[in-house]
Amino acid sequence: YGDWSSDVCSSDLACVGILAQAWSGEQRELGERAFRIAAATHQQLLADGKKSEADAFEAAVRVAKQRDCVVTVTWTGDADVDLSVEEPAGTVVSQRQPRSTSGGVHMGDVSAADGKSTTKGFSETYVCPQGFAGEYRVLVRNVWGRPTSGKVTIDIYKHFGSEKQTRSEDTR
């Protein structure tokens, strides 16, 4: 994906298309840039007096940022936990296989060894922007150390970012 500039998002469809994908690792910057360009494009449309176009573009960006499925495992303590998700087609997304043909993306590996905790602790996330209908199986594996109290929290979002969004939480 190399070097690209705002020219890539010169059309509304290009920004929306980029935002509709999940980007991990080094490619995460693509999504972040597209979001900044989309925000600037929206502001420019408003400044140019094109409110209906700005509203339509904002709605398209909002839909593009929706995700069919998001799974996040969080934990605290001196440990590393790995998240894998088996998708309905039998494909598996994990740290070793971060992207699947079914559309799922593993957003990266974070552990106590990295020292990059949030206020909730450490986490790993699976994202599927447009998933297939069927059963998704979540596997959480303790790699080393021990999470605080031997527990992790798994948050599963369906229709993330839409008015139909649901969230379930499980502590194991």
PDB file of N, CA and C in Angstrom, residues 45-141:
ATOM      1  N   LEU A  45     -17.412  20.045   2.284  1.00  0.00           N
ATOM      2  CA  LEU A  45     -18.746  20.058   1.675  1.00  0.00           C
ATOM      3  C   LEU A  45     -19.668  21.029   2.410  1.00  0.00           C
ATOM      4  N   LEU A  46     -19.599  21.025   3.743  1.00  0.00           N
ATOM      5  CA  LEU A  46     -20.405  21.974   4.517  1.00  0.00           C
ATOM      6  C   LEU A  46     -19.989  23.407   4.230  1.00  0.00           C
ATOM      7  N   ALA A  47     -18.663  23.658   4.177  1.00  0.00           N
ATOM      8  CA  ALA A  47     -18.155  25.008   3.910  1.00  0.00           C
ATOM      9  C   ALA A  47     -18.562  25.494   2.526  1.00  0.00           C
ATOM     10  N   ASP A  48     -18.688  24.550   1.576  1.00  0.00           N
ATOM     11  CA  ASP A  48     -19.097  24.900   0.209  1.00  0.00           C
ATOM     12  C   ASP A  48     -20.606  25.028   0.068  1.00  0.00           C
ATOM     13  N   GLY A  49     -21.335  24.878   1.186  1.00  0.00           N
ATOM     14  CA  GLY A  49     -22.780  25.015   1.157  1.00  0.00           C
ATOM     15  C   GLY A  49     -23.499  23.811   0.572  1.00  0.00           C
ATOM     16  N   LYS A  50     -22.841  22.665   0.580  1.00  0.00           N
ATOM     17  CA  LYS A  50     -23.429  21.443   0.018  1.00  0.00           C
ATOM     18  C   LYS A  50     -23.896  20.532   1.154  1.00  0.00           C
ATOM     19  N   LYS A  51     -24.868  21.014   1.914  1.00  0.00           N
ATOM     20  CA  LYS A  51     -25.314  20.292   3.099  1.00  0.00           C
ATOM     21  C   LYS A  51     -25.887  18.919   2.776  1.00  0.00           C
ATOM     22  N   SER A  52     -26.704  18.807   1.738  1.00  0.00           N
ATOM     23  CA  SER A  52     -27.298  17.495   1.424  1.00  0.00           C
ATOM     24  C   SER A  52     -26.219  16.497   1.018  1.00  0.00           C
ATOM     25  N   GLU A  53     -25.218  16.947   0.256  1.00  0.00           N
ATOM     26  CA  GLU A  53     -24.108  16.062  -0.109  1.00  0.00           C
ATOM     27  C   GLU A  53     -23.294  15.694   1.130  1.00  0.00           C
ATOM     28  N   ALA A  54     -23.076  16.654   2.022  1.00  0.00           N
ATOM     29  CA  ALA A  54     -22.324  16.388   3.255  1.00  0.00           C
ATOM     30  C   ALA A  54     -23.067  15.379   4.121  1.00  0.00           C
ATOM     31  N   ASP A  55     -24.383  15.526   4.225  1.00  0.00           N
ATOM     32  CA  ASP A  55     -25.176  14.592   5.023  1.00  0.00           C
ATOM     33  C   ASP A  55     -25.137  13.189   4.429  1.00  0.00           C
ATOM     34  N   ALA A  56     -25.237  13.092   3.105  1.00  0.00           N
ATOM     35  CA  ALA A  56     -25.200  11.790   2.435  1.00  0.00           C
ATOM     36  C   ALA A  56     -23.825  11.143   2.620  1.00  0.00           C
ATOM     37  N   PHE A  57     -22.768  11.939   2.510  1.00  0.00           N
ATOM     38  CA  PHE A  57     -21.410  11.416   2.688  1.00  0.00           C
ATOM     39  C   PHE A  57     -21.205  10.950   4.129  1.00  0.00           C
ATOM     40  N   GLU A  58     -21.677  11.750   5.083  1.00  0.00           N
ATOM     41  CA  GLU A  58     -21.558  11.372   6.493  1.00  0.00           C
ATOM     42  C   GLU A  58     -22.290  10.061   6.774  1.00  0.00           C
ATOM     43  N   ALA A  59     -23.462   9.888   6.179  1.00  0.00           N
ATOM     44  CA  ALA A  59     -24.226   8.650   6.362  1.00  0.00           C
ATOM     45  C   ALA A  59     -23.482   7.458   5.754  1.00  0.00           C
ATOM     46  N   ALA A  60     -22.883   7.647   4.590  1.00  0.00           N
ATOM     47  CA  ALA A  60     -22.130   6.570   3.944  1.00  0.00           C
ATOM     48  C   ALA A  60     -20.906   6.180   4.778  1.00  0.00           C
ATOM     49  N   VAL A  61     -20.231   7.154   5.362  1.00  0.00           N
ATOM     50  CA  VAL A  61     -19.075   6.880   6.226  1.00  0.00           C
ATOM     51  C   VAL A  61     -19.526   6.133   7.475  1.00  0.00           C
ATOM     52  N   ARG A  62     -20.636   6.539   8.050  1.00  0.00           N
ATOM     53  CA  ARG A  62     -21.158   5.872   9.253  1.00  0.00           C
ATOM     54  C   ARG A  62     -21.452   4.396   8.966  1.00  0.00           C
ATOM     55  N   VAL A  63     -22.069   4.115   7.818  1.00  0.00           N
ATOM     56  CA  VAL A  63     -22.368   2.728   7.432  1.00  0.00           C
ATOM     57  C   VAL A  63     -21.064   1.961   7.175  1.00  0.00           C
ATOM     58  N   ALA A  64     -20.099   2.599   6.531  1.00  0.00           N
ATOM     59  CA  ALA A  64     -18.823   1.932   6.231  1.00  0.00           C
ATOM     60  C   ALA A  64     -18.076   1.545   7.497  1.00  0.00           C
ATOM     61  N   LYS A  65     -18.235   2.292   8.560  1.00  0.00           N
ATOM     62  CA  LYS A  65     -17.527   2.012   9.812  1.00  0.00           C
ATOM     63  C   LYS A  65     -18.222   0.958  10.668  1.00  0.00           C
ATOM     64  N   GLN A  66     -19.409   0.512  10.254  1.00  0.00           N
ATOM     65  CA  GLN A  66     -20.104  -0.532  10.992  1.00  0.00           C
ATOM     66  C   GLN A  66     -19.406  -1.871  10.777  1.00  0.00           C
ATOM     67  N   ARG A  67     -19.506  -2.742  11.765  1.00  0.00           N
ATOM     68  CA  ARG A  67     -18.883  -4.059  11.707  1.00  0.00           C
ATOM     69  C   ARG A  67     -19.908  -5.111  12.101  1.00  0.00           C
ATOM     70  N   ASP A  68     -19.951  -6.205  11.346  1.00  0.00           N
ATOM     71  CA  ASP A  68     -20.884  -7.281  11.679  1.00  0.00           C
ATOM     72  C   ASP A  68     -20.528  -7.936  13.003  1.00  0.00           C
ATOM     73  N   CYS A  69     -19.237  -8.105  13.257  1.00  0.00           N
ATOM     74  CA  CYS A  69     -18.811  -8.816  14.464  1.00  0.00           C
ATOM     75  C   CYS A  69     -17.498  -8.231  14.978  1.00  0.00           C
ATOM     76  N   VAL A  70     -17.452  -7.971  16.283  1.00  0.00           N
ATOM     77  CA  VAL A  70     -16.221  -7.537  16.950  1.00  0.00           C
ATOM     78  C   VAL A  70     -16.107  -8.358  18.238  1.00  0.00           C
ATOM     79  N   VAL A  71     -14.959  -8.994  18.425  1.00  0.00           N
ATOM     80  CA  VAL A  71     -14.702  -9.761  19.642  1.00  0.00           C
ATOM     81  C   VAL A  71     -13.435  -9.201  20.281  1.00  0.00           C
ATOM     82  N   THR A  72     -13.529  -8.821  21.560  1.00  0.00           N
ATOM     83  CA  THR A  72     -12.364  -8.312  22.286  1.00  0.00           C
ATOM     84  C   THR A  72     -12.195  -9.102  23.567  1.00  0.00           C
ATOM     85  N   VAL A  73     -10.982  -9.589  23.776  1.00  0.00           N
ATOM     86  CA  VAL A  73     -10.655 -10.239  25.043  1.00  0.00           C
ATOM     87  C   VAL A  73      -9.725  -9.282  25.790  1.00  0.00           C
ATOM     88  N   THR A  74     -10.027  -9.016  27.066  1.00  0.00           N
ATOM     89  CA  THR A  74      -9.196  -8.138  27.890  1.00  0.00           C
ATOM     90  C   THR A  74      -8.821  -8.867  29.172  1.00  0.00           C
ATOM     91  N   TRP A  75      -7.664  -8.490  29.696  1.00  0.00           N
ATOM     92  CA  TRP A  75      -7.185  -9.071  30.941  1.00  0.00           C
ATOM     93  C   TRP A  75      -6.192  -8.136  31.591  1.00  0.00           C
ATOM     94  N   THR A  76      -5.951  -8.354  32.857  1.00  0.00           N
ATOM     95  CA  THR A  76      -4.916  -7.621  33.586  1.00  0.00           C
ATOM     96  C   THR A  76      -3.950  -8.657  34.145  1.00  0.00           C
ATOM     97  N   GLY A  77      -2.806  -8.190  34.585  1.00  0.00           N
ATOM     98  CA  GLY A  77      -1.816  -9.087  35.168  1.00  0.00           C
ATOM     99  C   GLY A  77      -0.669  -9.360  34.218  1.00  0.00           C
ATOM    100  N   ASP A  78       0.325 -10.028  34.733  1.00  0.00           N
ATOM    101  CA  ASP A  78       1.540 -10.333  33.978  1.00  0.00           C
ATOM    102  C   ASP A  78       1.306 -11.616  33.181  1.00  0.00           C
ATOM    103  N   ALA A  79       0.737 -11.467  31.988  1.00  0.00           N
ATOM    104  CA  ALA A  79       0.358 -12.630  31.191  1.00  0.00           C
ATOM    105  C   ALA A  79       0.226 -12.248  29.718  1.00  0.00           C
ATOM    106  N   ASP A  80       0.162 -13.281  28.892  1.00  0.00           N
ATOM    107  CA  ASP A  80      -0.162 -13.119  27.484  1.00  0.00           C
ATOM    108  C   ASP A  80      -1.271 -14.098  27.156  1.00  0.00           C
ATOM    109  N   VAL A  81      -2.322 -13.593  26.542  1.00  0.00           N
ATOM    110  CA  VAL A  81      -3.480 -14.380  26.155  1.00  0.00           C
ATOM    111  C   VAL A  81      -3.659 -14.191  24.653  1.00  0.00           C
ATOM    112  N   ASP A  82      -3.940 -15.275  23.947  1.00  0.00           N
ATOM    113  CA  ASP A  82      -4.172 -15.185  22.508  1.00  0.00           C
ATOM    114  C   ASP A  82      -5.630 -15.452  22.179  1.00  0.00           C
ATOM    115  N   LEU A  83      -6.137 -14.692  21.223  1.00  0.00           N
ATOM    116  CA  LEU A  83      -7.505 -14.803  20.744  1.00  0.00           C
ATOM    117  C   LEU A  83      -7.490 -15.392  19.339  1.00  0.00           C
ATOM    118  N   SER A  84      -8.317 -16.400  19.114  1.00  0.00           N
ATOM    119  CA  SER A  84      -8.553 -16.962  17.783  1.00  0.00           C
ATOM    120  C   SER A  84     -10.054 -17.037  17.581  1.00  0.00           C
ATOM    121  N   VAL A  85     -10.494 -16.851  16.340  1.00  0.00           N
ATOM    122  CA  VAL A  85     -11.915 -16.964  16.017  1.00  0.00           C
ATOM    123  C   VAL A  85     -12.064 -17.871  14.804  1.00  0.00           C
ATOM    124  N   GLU A  86     -12.878 -18.915  14.962  1.00  0.00           N
ATOM    125  CA  GLU A  86     -13.225 -19.782  13.842  1.00  0.00           C
ATOM    126  C   GLU A  86     -14.512 -19.247  13.243  1.00  0.00           C
ATOM    127  N   GLU A  87     -14.461 -18.954  11.957  1.00  0.00           N
ATOM    128  CA  GLU A  87     -15.601 -18.370  11.248  1.00  0.00           C
ATOM    129  C   GLU A  87     -16.487 -19.468  10.660  1.00  0.00           C
ATOM    130  N   PRO A  88     -17.717 -19.130  10.258  1.00  0.00           N
ATOM    131  CA  PRO A  88     -18.654 -20.142   9.751  1.00  0.00           C
ATOM    132  C   PRO A  88     -18.109 -20.991   8.599  1.00  0.00           C
ATOM    133  N   ALA A  89     -17.251 -20.435   7.770  1.00  0.00           N
ATOM    134  CA  ALA A  89     -16.700 -21.182   6.629  1.00  0.00           C
ATOM    135  C   ALA A  89     -15.566 -22.117   7.041  1.00  0.00           C
ATOM    136  N   GLY A  90     -15.200 -22.109   8.333  1.00  0.00           N
ATOM    137  CA  GLY A  90     -14.112 -22.954   8.806  1.00  0.00           C
ATOM    138  C   GLY A  90     -12.771 -22.252   8.836  1.00  0.00           C
ATOM    139  N   THR A  91     -12.705 -21.027   8.331  1.00  0.00           N
ATOM    140  CA  THR A  91     -11.461 -20.258   8.386  1.00  0.00           C
ATOM    141  C   THR A  91     -11.205 -19.829   9.830  1.00  0.00           C
ATOM    142  N   VAL A  92      -9.930 -19.721  10.189  1.00  0.00           N
ATOM    143  CA  VAL A  92      -9.553 -19.330  11.545  1.00  0.00           C
ATOM    144  C   VAL A  92      -8.682 -18.087  11.466  1.00  0.00           C
ATOM    145  N   VAL A  93      -9.035 -17.094  12.259  1.00  0.00           N
ATOM    146  CA  VAL A  93      -8.255 -15.861  12.350  1.00  0.00           C
ATOM    147  C   VAL A  93      -7.562 -15.860  13.703  1.00  0.00           C
ATOM    148  N   SER A  94      -6.251 -15.627  13.680  1.00  0.00           N
ATOM    149  CA  SER A  94      -5.449 -15.632  14.897  1.00  0.00           C
ATOM    150  C   SER A  94      -4.243 -14.740  14.674  1.00  0.00           C
ATOM    151  N   GLN A  95      -3.384 -14.688  15.669  1.00  0.00           N
ATOM    152  CA  GLN A  95      -2.152 -13.915  15.525  1.00  0.00           C
ATOM    153  C   GLN A  95      -1.322 -14.473  14.366  1.00  0.00           C
ATOM    154  N   ARG A  96      -1.295 -15.774  14.204  1.00  0.00           N
ATOM    155  CA  ARG A  96      -0.509 -16.400  13.128  1.00  0.00           C
ATOM    156  C   ARG A  96      -1.162 -16.255  11.763  1.00  0.00           C
ATOM    157  N   GLN A  97      -2.489 -16.188  11.730  1.00  0.00           N
ATOM    158  CA  GLN A  97      -3.243 -16.017  10.488  1.00  0.00           C
ATOM    159  C   GLN A  97      -4.153 -14.805  10.683  1.00  0.00           C
ATOM    160  N   PRO A  98      -3.585 -13.576  10.532  1.00  0.00           N
ATOM    161  CA  PRO A  98      -4.315 -12.372  10.928  1.00  0.00           C
ATOM    162  C   PRO A  98      -5.456 -11.938  10.003  1.00  0.00           C
ATOM    163  N   ARG A  99      -5.585 -12.527   8.841  1.00  0.00           N
ATOM    164  CA  ARG A  99      -6.631 -12.129   7.900  1.00  0.00           C
ATOM    165  C   ARG A  99      -7.188 -13.387   7.237  1.00  0.00           C
ATOM    166  N   SER A 100      -8.507 -13.430   7.047  1.00  0.00           N
ATOM    167  CA  SER A 100      -9.094 -14.611   6.415  1.00  0.00           C
ATOM    168  C   SER A 100      -9.814 -14.245   5.125  1.00  0.00           C
ATOM    169  N   THR A 101     -10.066 -15.254   4.328  1.00  0.00           N
ATOM    170  CA  THR A 101     -10.841 -15.054   3.107  1.00  0.00           C
ATOM    171  C   THR A 101     -12.302 -14.782   3.433  1.00  0.00           C
ATOM    172  N   SER A 102     -12.717 -15.063   4.661  1.00  0.00           N
ATOM    173  CA  SER A 102     -14.089 -14.781   5.094  1.00  0.00           C
ATOM    174  C   SER A 102     -14.256 -13.345   5.574  1.00  0.00           C
ATOM    175  N   GLY A 103     -13.170 -12.579   5.618  1.00  0.00           N
ATOM    176  CA  GLY A 103     -13.264 -11.165   5.946  1.00  0.00           C
ATOM    177  C   GLY A 103     -12.815 -10.771   7.338  1.00  0.00           C
ATOM    178  N   GLY A 104     -12.508 -11.730   8.202  1.00  0.00           N
ATOM    179  CA  GLY A 104     -12.091 -11.418   9.559  1.00  0.00           C
ATOM    180  C   GLY A 104     -10.648 -10.949   9.635  1.00  0.00           C
ATOM    181  N   VAL A 105     -10.376 -10.107  10.636  1.00  0.00           N
ATOM    182  CA  VAL A 105      -9.031  -9.557  10.830  1.00  0.00           C
ATOM    183  C   VAL A 105      -8.686  -9.578  12.314  1.00  0.00           C
ATOM    184  N   HIS A 106      -7.503 -10.104  12.633  1.00  0.00           N
ATOM    185  CA  HIS A 106      -6.956 -10.042  13.998  1.00  0.00           C
ATOM    186  C   HIS A 106      -6.219  -8.716  14.080  1.00  0.00           C
ATOM    187  N   MET A 107      -6.580  -7.887  15.038  1.00  0.00           N
ATOM    188  CA  MET A 107      -6.072  -6.524  15.079  1.00  0.00           C
ATOM    189  C   MET A 107      -4.706  -6.374  15.740  1.00  0.00           C
ATOM    190  N   GLY A 108      -4.088  -7.470  16.151  1.00  0.00           N
ATOM    191  CA  GLY A 108      -2.746  -7.382  16.720  1.00  0.00           C
ATOM    192  C   GLY A 108      -2.649  -8.067  18.060  1.00  0.00           C
ATOM    193  N   ASP A 109      -1.436  -8.339  18.459  1.00  0.00           N
ATOM    194  CA  ASP A 109      -1.155  -9.050  19.700  1.00  0.00           C
ATOM    195  C   ASP A 109      -0.598  -8.068  20.717  1.00  0.00           C
ATOM    196  N   VAL A 110      -1.233  -7.999  21.876  1.00  0.00           N
ATOM    197  CA  VAL A 110      -0.782  -7.121  22.948  1.00  0.00           C
ATOM    198  C   VAL A 110      -0.715  -7.945  24.228  1.00  0.00           C
ATOM    199  N   SER A 111       0.408  -7.868  24.920  1.00  0.00           N
ATOM    200  CA  SER A 111       0.540  -8.615  26.175  1.00  0.00           C
ATOM    201  C   SER A 111       1.276  -7.769  27.203  1.00  0.00           C
ATOM    202  N   ALA A 112       1.423  -8.320  28.396  1.00  0.00           N
ATOM    203  CA  ALA A 112       2.151  -7.621  29.450  1.00  0.00           C
ATOM    204  C   ALA A 112       3.590  -7.367  29.029  1.00  0.00           C
ATOM    205  N   ALA A 113       4.147  -8.249  28.199  1.00  0.00           N
ATOM    206  CA  ALA A 113       5.530  -8.070  27.739  1.00  0.00           C
ATOM    207  C   ALA A 113       5.681  -6.809  26.900  1.00  0.00           C
ATOM    208  N   ASP A 114       4.607  -6.407  26.200  1.00  0.00           N
ATOM    209  CA  ASP A 114       4.647  -5.202  25.368  1.00  0.00           C
ATOM    210  C   ASP A 114       4.535  -3.933  26.200  1.00  0.00           C
ATOM    211  N   GLY A 115       3.899  -4.050  27.356  1.00  0.00           N
ATOM    212  CA  GLY A 115       3.710  -2.892  28.218  1.00  0.00           C
ATOM    213  C   GLY A 115       2.739  -1.867  27.667  1.00  0.00           C
ATOM    214  N   LYS A 116       1.859  -2.257  26.750  1.00  0.00           N
ATOM    215  CA  LYS A 116       0.921  -1.325  26.118  1.00  0.00           C
ATOM    216  C   LYS A 116      -0.496  -1.555  26.624  1.00  0.00           C
ATOM    217  N   SER A 117      -0.697  -1.440  27.901  1.00  0.00           N
ATOM    218  CA  SER A 117      -2.036  -1.678  28.441  1.00  0.00           C
ATOM    219  C   SER A 117      -2.884  -0.419  28.340  1.00  0.00           C
ATOM    220  N   THR A 118      -4.189  -0.628  28.397  1.00  0.00           N
ATOM    221  CA  THR A 118      -5.131   0.485  28.463  1.00  0.00           C
ATOM    222  C   THR A 118      -5.629   0.552  29.900  1.00  0.00           C
ATOM    223  N   THR A 119      -6.610   1.397  30.163  1.00  0.00           N
ATOM    224  CA  THR A 119      -7.171   1.466  31.511  1.00  0.00           C
ATOM    225  C   THR A 119      -7.862   0.161  31.888  1.00  0.00           C
ATOM    226  N   LYS A 120      -8.268  -0.629  30.881  1.00  0.00           N
ATOM    227  CA  LYS A 120      -8.889  -1.926  31.143  1.00  0.00           C
ATOM    228  C   LYS A 120      -7.852  -3.045  31.233  1.00  0.00           C
ATOM    229  N   GLY A 121      -6.601  -2.771  30.916  1.00  0.00           N
ATOM    230  CA  GLY A 121      -5.566  -3.799  30.916  1.00  0.00           C
ATOM    231  C   GLY A 121      -5.065  -4.037  29.508  1.00  0.00           C
ATOM    232  N   PHE A 122      -4.835  -5.307  29.200  1.00  0.00           N
ATOM    233  CA  PHE A 122      -4.339  -5.700  27.883  1.00  0.00           C
ATOM    234  C   PHE A 122      -5.498  -6.263  27.082  1.00  0.00           C
ATOM    235  N   SER A 123      -5.362  -6.249  25.756  1.00  0.00           N
ATOM    236  CA  SER A 123      -6.473  -6.764  24.960  1.00  0.00           C
ATOM    237  C   SER A 123      -6.009  -7.256  23.596  1.00  0.00           C
ATOM    238  N   GLU A 124      -6.844  -8.099  22.998  1.00  0.00           N
ATOM    239  CA  GLU A 124      -6.725  -8.508  21.599  1.00  0.00           C
ATOM    240  C   GLU A 124      -8.121  -8.429  21.013  1.00  0.00           C
ATOM    241  N   THR A 125      -8.177  -8.066  19.727  1.00  0.00           N
ATOM    242  CA  THR A 125      -9.476  -7.859  19.093  1.00  0.00           C
ATOM    243  C   THR A 125      -9.538  -8.523  17.724  1.00  0.00           C
ATOM    244  N   TYR A 126     -10.676  -9.120  17.448  1.00  0.00           N
ATOM    245  CA  TYR A 126     -11.022  -9.675  16.135  1.00  0.00           C
ATOM    246  C   TYR A 126     -12.137  -8.797  15.573  1.00  0.00           C
ATOM    247  N   VAL A 127     -12.034  -8.445  14.292  1.00  0.00           N
ATOM    248  CA  VAL A 127     -13.048  -7.621  13.641  1.00  0.00           C
ATOM    249  C   VAL A 127     -13.432  -8.276  12.320  1.00  0.00           C
ATOM    250  N   CYS A 128     -14.727  -8.345  12.056  1.00  0.00           N
ATOM    251  CA  CYS A 128     -15.215  -8.809  10.756  1.00  0.00           C
ATOM    252  C   CYS A 128     -16.200  -7.764  10.233  1.00  0.00           C
ATOM    253  N   PRO A 129     -15.760  -6.935   9.275  1.00  0.00           N
ATOM    254  CA  PRO A 129     -16.640  -5.890   8.762  1.00  0.00           C
ATOM    255  C   PRO A 129     -17.920  -6.433   8.139  1.00  0.00           C
ATOM    256  N   GLN A 130     -17.799  -7.472   7.315  1.00  0.00           N
ATOM    257  CA  GLN A 130     -18.970  -8.058   6.667  1.00  0.00           C
ATOM    258  C   GLN A 130     -18.827  -9.575   6.755  1.00  0.00           C
ATOM    259  N   GLY A 131     -19.495 -10.149   7.732  1.00  0.00           N
ATOM    260  CA  GLY A 131     -19.353 -11.575   7.982  1.00  0.00           C
ATOM    261  C   GLY A 131     -20.422 -12.406   7.320  1.00  0.00           C
ATOM    262  N   PHE A 132     -20.164 -13.704   7.338  1.00  0.00           N
ATOM    263  CA  PHE A 132     -21.139 -14.671   6.844  1.00  0.00           C
ATOM    264  C   PHE A 132     -22.066 -15.070   7.979  1.00  0.00           C
ATOM    265  N   ALA A 133     -23.293 -15.425   7.639  1.00  0.00           N
ATOM    266  CA  ALA A 133     -24.222 -15.923   8.645  1.00  0.00           C
ATOM    267  C   ALA A 133     -23.719 -17.280   9.133  1.00  0.00           C
ATOM    268  N   GLY A 134     -23.916 -17.550  10.388  1.00  0.00           N
ATOM    269  CA  GLY A 134     -23.503 -18.829  10.943  1.00  0.00           C
ATOM    270  C   GLY A 134     -22.858 -18.664  12.292  1.00  0.00           C
ATOM    271  N   GLU A 135     -22.260 -19.736  12.759  1.00  0.00           N
ATOM    272  CA  GLU A 135     -21.669 -19.766  14.089  1.00  0.00           C
ATOM    273  C   GLU A 135     -20.198 -19.366  14.051  1.00  0.00           C
ATOM    274  N   TYR A 136     -19.837 -18.465  14.927  1.00  0.00           N
ATOM    275  CA  TYR A 136     -18.451 -18.053  15.126  1.00  0.00           C
ATOM    276  C   TYR A 136     -18.008 -18.640  16.469  1.00  0.00           C
ATOM    277  N   ARG A 137     -16.874 -19.303  16.487  1.00  0.00           N
ATOM    278  CA  ARG A 137     -16.365 -19.891  17.727  1.00  0.00           C
ATOM    279  C   ARG A 137     -15.147 -19.104  18.183  1.00  0.00           C
ATOM    280  N   VAL A 138     -15.143 -18.724  19.456  1.00  0.00           N
ATOM    281  CA  VAL A 138     -14.057 -17.938  20.035  1.00  0.00           C
ATOM    282  C   VAL A 138     -13.194 -18.858  20.893  1.00  0.00           C
ATOM    283  N   LEU A 139     -11.886 -18.825  20.654  1.00  0.00           N
ATOM    284  CA  LEU A 139     -10.938 -19.586  21.449  1.00  0.00           C
ATOM    285  C   LEU A 139      -9.974 -18.604  22.107  1.00  0.00           C
ATOM    286  N   VAL A 140      -9.872 -18.690  23.425  1.00  0.00           N
ATOM    287  CA  VAL A 140      -8.941 -17.852  24.179  1.00  0.00           C
ATOM    288  C   VAL A 140      -7.947 -18.792  24.839  1.00  0.00           C
ATOM    289  N   ARG A 141      -6.665 -18.546  24.587  1.00  0.00           N
ATOM    290  CA  ARG A 141      -5.627 -19.439  25.096  1.00  0.00           C
ATOM    291  C   ARG A 141      -4.616 -18.643  25.908  1.00  0.00           C
TER     292      ARG A 141
END
